[in-house]
XYZ file of C-alpha atoms in Angstrom:
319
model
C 24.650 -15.430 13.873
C 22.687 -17.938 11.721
C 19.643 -15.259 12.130
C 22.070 -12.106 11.008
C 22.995 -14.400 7.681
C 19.756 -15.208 6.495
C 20.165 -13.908 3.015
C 16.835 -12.897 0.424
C 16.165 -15.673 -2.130
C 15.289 -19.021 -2.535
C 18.744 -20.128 -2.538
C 18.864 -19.208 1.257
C 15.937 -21.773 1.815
C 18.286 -24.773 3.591
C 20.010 -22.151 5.523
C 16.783 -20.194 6.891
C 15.272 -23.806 7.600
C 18.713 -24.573 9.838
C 18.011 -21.424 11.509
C 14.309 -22.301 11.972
C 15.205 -25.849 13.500
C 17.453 -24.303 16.593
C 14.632 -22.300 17.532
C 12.545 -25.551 17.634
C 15.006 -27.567 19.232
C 15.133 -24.496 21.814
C 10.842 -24.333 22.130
C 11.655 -28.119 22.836
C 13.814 -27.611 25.588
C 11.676 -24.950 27.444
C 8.019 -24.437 25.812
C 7.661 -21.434 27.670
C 10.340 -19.349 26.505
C 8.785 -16.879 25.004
C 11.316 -14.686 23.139
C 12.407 -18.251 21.338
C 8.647 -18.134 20.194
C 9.473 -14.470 18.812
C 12.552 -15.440 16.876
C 10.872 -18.662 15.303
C 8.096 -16.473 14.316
C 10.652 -13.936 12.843
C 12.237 -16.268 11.065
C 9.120 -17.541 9.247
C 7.955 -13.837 8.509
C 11.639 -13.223 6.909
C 11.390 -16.499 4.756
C 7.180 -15.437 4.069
C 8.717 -12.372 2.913
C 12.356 -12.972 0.952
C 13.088 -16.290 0.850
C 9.549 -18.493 -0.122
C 7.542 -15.613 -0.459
C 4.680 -17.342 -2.066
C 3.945 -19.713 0.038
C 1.363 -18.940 2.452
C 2.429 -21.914 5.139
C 5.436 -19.123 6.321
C 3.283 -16.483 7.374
C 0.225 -18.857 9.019
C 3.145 -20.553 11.024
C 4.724 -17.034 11.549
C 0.964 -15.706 13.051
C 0.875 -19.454 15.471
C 4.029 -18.732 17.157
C 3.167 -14.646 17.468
C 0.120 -16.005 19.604
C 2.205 -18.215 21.753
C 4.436 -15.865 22.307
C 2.141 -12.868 23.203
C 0.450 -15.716 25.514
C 3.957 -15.587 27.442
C 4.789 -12.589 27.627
C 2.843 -9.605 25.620
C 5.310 -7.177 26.584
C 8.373 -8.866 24.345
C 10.135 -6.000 21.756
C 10.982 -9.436 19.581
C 7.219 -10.426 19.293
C 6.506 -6.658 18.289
C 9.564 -6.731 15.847
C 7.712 -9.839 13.890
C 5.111 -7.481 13.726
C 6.650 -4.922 12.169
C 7.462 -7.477 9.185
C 4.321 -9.118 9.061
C 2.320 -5.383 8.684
C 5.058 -4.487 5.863
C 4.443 -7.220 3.779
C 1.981 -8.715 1.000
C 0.951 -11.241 3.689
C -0.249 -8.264 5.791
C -1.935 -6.065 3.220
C 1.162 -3.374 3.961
C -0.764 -2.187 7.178
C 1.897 1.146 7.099
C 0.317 2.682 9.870
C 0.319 -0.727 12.051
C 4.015 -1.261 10.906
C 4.755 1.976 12.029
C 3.044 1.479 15.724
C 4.889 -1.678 16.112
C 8.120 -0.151 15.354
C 6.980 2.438 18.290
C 6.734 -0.322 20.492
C 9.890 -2.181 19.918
C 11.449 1.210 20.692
C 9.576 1.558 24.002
C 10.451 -2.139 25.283
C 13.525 -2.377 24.041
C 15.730 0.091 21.899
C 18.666 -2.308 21.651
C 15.854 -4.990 19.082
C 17.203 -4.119 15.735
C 17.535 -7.393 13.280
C 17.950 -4.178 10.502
C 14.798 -4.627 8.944
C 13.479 -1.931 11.240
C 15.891 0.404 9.197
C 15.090 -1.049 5.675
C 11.215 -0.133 6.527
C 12.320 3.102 7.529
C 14.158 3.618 4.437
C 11.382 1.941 2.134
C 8.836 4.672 3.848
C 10.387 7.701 2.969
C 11.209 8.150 6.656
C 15.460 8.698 5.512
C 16.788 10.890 8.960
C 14.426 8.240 10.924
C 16.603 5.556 9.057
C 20.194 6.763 9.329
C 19.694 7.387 13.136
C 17.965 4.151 13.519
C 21.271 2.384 11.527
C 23.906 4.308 13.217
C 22.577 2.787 16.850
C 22.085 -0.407 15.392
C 25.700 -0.418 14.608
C 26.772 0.766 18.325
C 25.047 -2.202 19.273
C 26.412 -4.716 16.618
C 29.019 -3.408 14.524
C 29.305 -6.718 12.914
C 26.046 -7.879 11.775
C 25.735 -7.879 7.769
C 22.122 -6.922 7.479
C 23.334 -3.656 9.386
C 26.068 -3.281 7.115
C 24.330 -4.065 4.078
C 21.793 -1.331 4.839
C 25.019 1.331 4.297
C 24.318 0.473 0.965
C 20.611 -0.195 0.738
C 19.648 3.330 1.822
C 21.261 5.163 -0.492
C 19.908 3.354 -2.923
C 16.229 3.968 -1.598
C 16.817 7.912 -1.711
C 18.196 7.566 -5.287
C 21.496 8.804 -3.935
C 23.982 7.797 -6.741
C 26.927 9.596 -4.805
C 26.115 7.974 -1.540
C 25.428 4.168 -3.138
C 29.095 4.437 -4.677
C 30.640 6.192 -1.563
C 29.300 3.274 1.040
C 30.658 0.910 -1.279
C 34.267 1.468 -0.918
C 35.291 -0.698 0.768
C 33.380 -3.459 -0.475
C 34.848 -5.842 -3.641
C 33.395 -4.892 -7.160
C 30.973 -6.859 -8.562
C 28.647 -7.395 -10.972
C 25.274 -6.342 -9.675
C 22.386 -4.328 -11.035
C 23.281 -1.110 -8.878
C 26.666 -0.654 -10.940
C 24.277 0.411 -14.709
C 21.907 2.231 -11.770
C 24.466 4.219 -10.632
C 25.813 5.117 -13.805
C 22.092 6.026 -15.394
C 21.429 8.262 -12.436
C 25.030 9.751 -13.222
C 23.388 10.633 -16.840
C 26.755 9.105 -18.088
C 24.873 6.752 -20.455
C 27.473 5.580 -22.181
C 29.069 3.895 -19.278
C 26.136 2.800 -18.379
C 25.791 1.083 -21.847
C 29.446 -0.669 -20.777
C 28.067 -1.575 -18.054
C 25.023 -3.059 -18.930
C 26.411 -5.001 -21.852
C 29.571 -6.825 -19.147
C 26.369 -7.957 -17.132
C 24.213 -8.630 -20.181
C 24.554 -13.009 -20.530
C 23.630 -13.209 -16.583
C 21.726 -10.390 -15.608
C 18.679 -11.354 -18.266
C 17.741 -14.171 -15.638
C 16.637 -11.156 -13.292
C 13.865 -8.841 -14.041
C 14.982 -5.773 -12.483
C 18.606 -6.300 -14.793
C 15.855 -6.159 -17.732
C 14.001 -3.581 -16.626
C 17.533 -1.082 -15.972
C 18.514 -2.067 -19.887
C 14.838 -0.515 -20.746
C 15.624 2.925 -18.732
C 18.422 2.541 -20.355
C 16.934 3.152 -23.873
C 14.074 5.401 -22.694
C 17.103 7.468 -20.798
C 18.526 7.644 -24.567
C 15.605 8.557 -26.161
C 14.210 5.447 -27.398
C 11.060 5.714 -25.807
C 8.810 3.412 -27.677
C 10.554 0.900 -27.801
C 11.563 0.766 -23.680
C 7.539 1.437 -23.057
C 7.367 -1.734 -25.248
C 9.555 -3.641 -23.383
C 7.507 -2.711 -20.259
C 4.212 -5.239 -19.971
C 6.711 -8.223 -20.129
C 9.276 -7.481 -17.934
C 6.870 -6.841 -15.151
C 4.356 -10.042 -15.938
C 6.668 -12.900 -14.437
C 7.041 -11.113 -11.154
C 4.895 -12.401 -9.369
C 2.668 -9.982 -6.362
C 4.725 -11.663 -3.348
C 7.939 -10.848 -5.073
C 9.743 -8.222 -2.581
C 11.472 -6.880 -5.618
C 8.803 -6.118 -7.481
C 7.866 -2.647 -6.208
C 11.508 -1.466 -7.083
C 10.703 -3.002 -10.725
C 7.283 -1.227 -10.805
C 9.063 2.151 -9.610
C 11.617 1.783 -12.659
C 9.103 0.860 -15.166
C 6.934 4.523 -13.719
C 10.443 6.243 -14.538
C 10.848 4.864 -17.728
C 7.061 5.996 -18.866
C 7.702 9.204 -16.797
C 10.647 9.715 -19.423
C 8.536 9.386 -22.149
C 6.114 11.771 -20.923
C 3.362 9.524 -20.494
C 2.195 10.395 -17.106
C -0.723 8.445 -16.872
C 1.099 5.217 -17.330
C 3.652 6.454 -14.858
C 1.256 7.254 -11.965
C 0.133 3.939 -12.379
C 3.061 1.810 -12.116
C 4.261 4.497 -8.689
C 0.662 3.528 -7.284
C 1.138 -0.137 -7.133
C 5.245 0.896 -6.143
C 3.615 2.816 -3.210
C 0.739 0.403 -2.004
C 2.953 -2.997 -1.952
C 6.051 -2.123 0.532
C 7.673 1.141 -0.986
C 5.143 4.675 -0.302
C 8.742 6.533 -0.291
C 7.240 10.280 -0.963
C 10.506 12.404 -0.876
C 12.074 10.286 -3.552
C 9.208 10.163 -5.559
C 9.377 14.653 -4.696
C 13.199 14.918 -5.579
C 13.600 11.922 -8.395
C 14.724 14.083 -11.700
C 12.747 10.796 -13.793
C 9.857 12.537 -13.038
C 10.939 15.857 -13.800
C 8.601 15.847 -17.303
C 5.512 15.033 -15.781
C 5.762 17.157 -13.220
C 2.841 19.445 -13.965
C 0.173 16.313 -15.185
C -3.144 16.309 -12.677
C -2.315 12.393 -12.129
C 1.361 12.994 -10.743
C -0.341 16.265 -8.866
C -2.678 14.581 -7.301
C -0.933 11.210 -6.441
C 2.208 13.517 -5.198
C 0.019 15.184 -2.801
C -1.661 12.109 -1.572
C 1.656 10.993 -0.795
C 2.827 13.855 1.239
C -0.199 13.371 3.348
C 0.588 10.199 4.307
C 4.336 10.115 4.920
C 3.781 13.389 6.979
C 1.244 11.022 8.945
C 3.943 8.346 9.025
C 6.438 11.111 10.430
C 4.417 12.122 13.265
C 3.617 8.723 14.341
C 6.706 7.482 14.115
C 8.329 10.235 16.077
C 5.604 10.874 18.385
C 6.335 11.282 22.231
């Protein structure tokens, strides 16, 4: 349970380090438990990735316990599940392709291993049928978990799915988060959007991705010079171990994309698709990009990311 409510930011520190201590206290009671190993090192990868993300201690102490437990027993789906994190992060140079076989593997020793962040990978790679399916048996297994049930949400968001964000949240209390001004922008109803915005306005300026929303904002109004402006600095304090980041990068390539400046755009949804985020059919379907379209840089870096999610299909689904 403590695992399941681990939460993404620093706040969650004291809570991750609780969960991080029963493992220990477990490895104390029987050093050669293996899949206790596993979970300790998932817990550091999680913290490497969401929660301290630039510290480097997480993901060396993540590795240590991946070795003891592979020592144990190299056949457990929990070591491989680490794995899976560890290749889709900054702390393993996004290895997609070794992400991708470790994901295989969980699936061959165990199908039932899903902590949800097998899902949110999915998602994040463009691979969105792979990700439903992968959700809806997590949810046989565990109807409870929150990170399951969070990912209702999440994945709609990663296909750009306006309809489907608002539909999965239902159920769920209003409040004021980022996604509400997303939703409405990808609606084209920009003046609710401006609403919005402006009710989340004294908070939401402590988080870059807010900032960087209110700047698509005004590009998705026509003020294109001075969003572009806004651009450089909204993106400079985030720092490269930031998970958020590539969904900041991927706004700031809309709001250039908007402003026809396609060269600027293919930048920024380079850097979105090399740290944690290579999600080709959105960046196919996304009507931002609907003006560069016919540019030689979106050409090009379109095709080059066909290639490589139809690589991450096959491998992913191979037999």
């Amino acid at each position: 349970f403590s695992l399941d409510q681990r939460g993404s930011s620093d706040e969650f520190l004291p809570q991750m380090q609780t969960t991080i201590d029963l493992f220990k206290r477990s490895i104390e009671a029987d050093p050669n438990f293996a899949l206790s190993h596993a979970q300790l090192a998932w817990a550091y990868v999680w913290t490497a990735q969401f929660i301290d993300a630039a510290n480097p201690k997480w993901a060396d102490d993540a590795r240590e316990e991946l070795a003891l437990a592979d020592q144990l027993d190299p056949n457990l789906a929990e070591s491989h599940q680490a794995k899976v994190m560890l290749a889709w992060s900054r702390w393993g140079n996004f290895q997609y392709d070794a992400a991708i076989r470790e994901l295989r593997n969980v699936q061959r020793l165990n199908p039932s291993t899903n902590h949800g962040e097998t899902v949110g990978i999915l998602g994040h790679l463009g691979l969105e049928e792979e990700a439903v399916i992968e959700l809806d048996k997590g949810l046989e297994i565990d109807p409870a978990s929150k990170s399951l049930n969070d990912l209702k949400t999440i994945l709609p968001f990663l296909r750009g799915d306006a309809d489907g964000w608002v539909a999965s949240r239902q159920n769920k209390p209003r409040n004021r988060t980022t996604y509400e001004p997303w939703y409405y922008l990808r609606k084209n109803d920009i003046d609710t959007a401006k609403k919005a915005i402006d009710e989340r306005t004294p908070k939401g300026l402590e988080y870059p991705d807010f900032v960087m929303i209110r700047a698509l904002y005004l590009a998705q109004k026509g003020d294109f010079r001075e969003a572009t402006s806004k651009v450089p600095a909204i993106i400079k304090p985030v720092g490269p171990y930031d998970q958020e980041r590539h969904h900041i990068t991927y706004t700031a390539a809309c709001i250039y994309a908007l402003a026809r400046d396609s060269s600027n755009a293919v930048k920024w949804l380079r850097e979105t698709a090399n740290t944690g985020f290579p999600n080709y059919p959105l960046f196919a379907r996304d009507p931002y990009f609907d003006r560069i379209r016919q540019s030689p840089e979106f050409i090009q870096f379109l095709a080059e990311q066909k290639a490589q999610w139809e690589r991450f299909k096959q491998e992913f689904t191979v037999e």
